[in-house]
Amino acid sequence: MVLQLSVATADDAEEIASIHLATFDENVLLHAQFPTEVSLASLHECLKQDVIETVKTGNPDKIDLVVRDTEIDQIISFAKYDLPSISVIGDDHAFSELWPPKESRRDLLEKYATMAEAGKKRVLGVNPCYRMTFVGTRAEHRGRGAATLLVKWGLSRAKKENLPLYLESTIPASRLYRKLGFVTEDGFSLVLPGTGTGGQPYIYEELCMVRRWDTEEGMDRWDSSLNIPSLLMDYEVGITPQLVVQAIYDRIEAYKEVQSCVWIYLRPIGEVMQAAHALYTRWPDASTRPPLWGVPFSVKDSINVAGIPTTTGCPALAFTPTSSAPVFQHCIDAGGLFIGKTNMEQLATGMTGCRSPFGTLHSTFSKSHIVGGSSSGSAVTRGVSPACLHQDTVSFLAVTTEDAETVWKVCKGYDKADFFAKPSHLRQPFLPLSLSNGKAAFRFGTPPASALQACSSIYRRQFAAAVSVLKSLGGEAIEIDWSPFALANDLLYNGTFVLERLTTLPEGWFDKNKDLLHPTIREVFEGVIARKSSAVDVFRDLHKQAEYKRHVEDILTYDEKDGITVMIVPSAPFHPTIEEVSKDPIGINLRLGAFAHFANVLDLVGVAVPCGTYEEKGVRLPFGITVLAGTGLDGQLLELSKLIEGDLGDLE
């Protein structure tokens, strides 16, 4: 086998055009732009004439290259380059006077050209460069190195002249270019109506990639920790947000083999790359970068993002908002990079992660065990996004308490448009926790032994170990009246409060469309409606809630003398399998909420702290506690959690 690279001749034009069309036959954009046989035949003629014109006119701005297999005397691969004399390609980039081809979609041709040129300009401005516009290889000769030979021609020329080599790449082809040292710096996507599965729109993506010669060794890739301080330190030494985005999407793609239904919506990588590149324009001075600069984040699909459907896990109720939720916009304004929307329990009604029409997720520790809910998708994005925004409180799922605090500081504030938001004068003033010998002054209560009987024996053992650690860290264990917490727990599913979920449905929708809901959600709602609760029942429960909240206000307190008083509970009483949930979905859900349902009812703030792992039936599973504080004590609770999470994380 002998492969020979040479400059194309006019006699090669027919073969090059044929290889070009054959190579891109599976490209969705090509068939959208050239939808008929006539348009494809006309494109073939344009491609042929382009080669002939380039050769005959001796065009100094372009060059066509071919690779031949000399043993069979056949062209097996070709490449087209724009040479450095070109800075911007406009309408004069037409292949010939035959352009555009007959019956082609001129609108899509122009839109693609505009987006491609805008991407190049964002990356290189008007600076000279080599640009590879096309490369293609006969299918039967792929894997022989012909395309690599053609790319290396450009790399050699560009390096010799110390100029960048630029190209646009589809997602699959980008892997080859990355092996050759190219880095994605931008990207773009194009919506092609009616070309996707079932006539749905198809999002076509390309990445703007460049090979530069001033990149330090090891700075063309990233594979490090996603906690926010570590990520920001990487940025300080020269890692770019684009490298982080590339690594994240590599991880997402790899994890699809494990669980394919993590994302309800995954933002096109080209859009995220473009947003990552724009960070440098928005904040050109590194010293003024905001706290989430270049930090990837995802949102639960109950949070509105303008232009993207919000499903709350229920496709039948999906709508496309015209504006984004403030909590989302705060993260964007702080430099965050939005990755996508994660799977969730339908209508956020449940704690198992097994009530989504988009698929049931499993624990990252065990394929047999549940991931939990209702933010099931968010729970398996660790290693992809340091923070995920949830609903209800709003809550954050983060890698560390420090990361959660960073996002909280960005998002906190009074939202007048939210009728349930508390005016700032009702929030507790922040006072730092007092320290003695490096230990925080805090008191904590726990559920009584009778309540802890809801836990498995292993969970009771792990919880006792966590309590011992808290005592060693300076925590004072005190007796706390458990009754208001237990009574508040009953209000959620055993009272009228679950009726509030029905207010999210349009008037009369449930009776006509209940078969569109997940079977368990439908059963829950039918059971609640069957109780025939009256307005009096609702007000009785509201009065009970007010009574329990007032009681707890005097329990979970904060003052400078005694510090903060918190409630410590197991985050869950046990870890069921997916099979166990399928046999008793409502019963197990109620049991899982033994130490959680009261938190929202009582308007508490909580931090779930990982406490190592344990082994059960040969499977290693996670255990954690939740630290609960009174209304408005978010800052104090986060500070306490930062002090204790390190010692708790190593429990076995």
XYZ file of C-alpha atoms in Angstrom, residues 303-311 318-325 341:
18
model
C -37.170 25.689 36.132
C -37.989 27.918 33.183
C -35.331 28.641 30.580
C -36.490 30.954 27.802
C -37.077 29.167 24.513
C -36.670 25.657 25.958
C -39.725 23.548 26.884
C -40.442 23.073 30.580
C -41.993 19.644 31.112
C -44.991 20.968 28.490
C -44.821 24.631 27.514
C -42.104 26.903 26.166
C -41.493 29.947 28.392
C -40.590 33.316 26.918
C -38.503 34.345 29.919
C -36.146 32.527 32.258
C -36.540 31.998 35.986
C -32.257 20.164 31.964
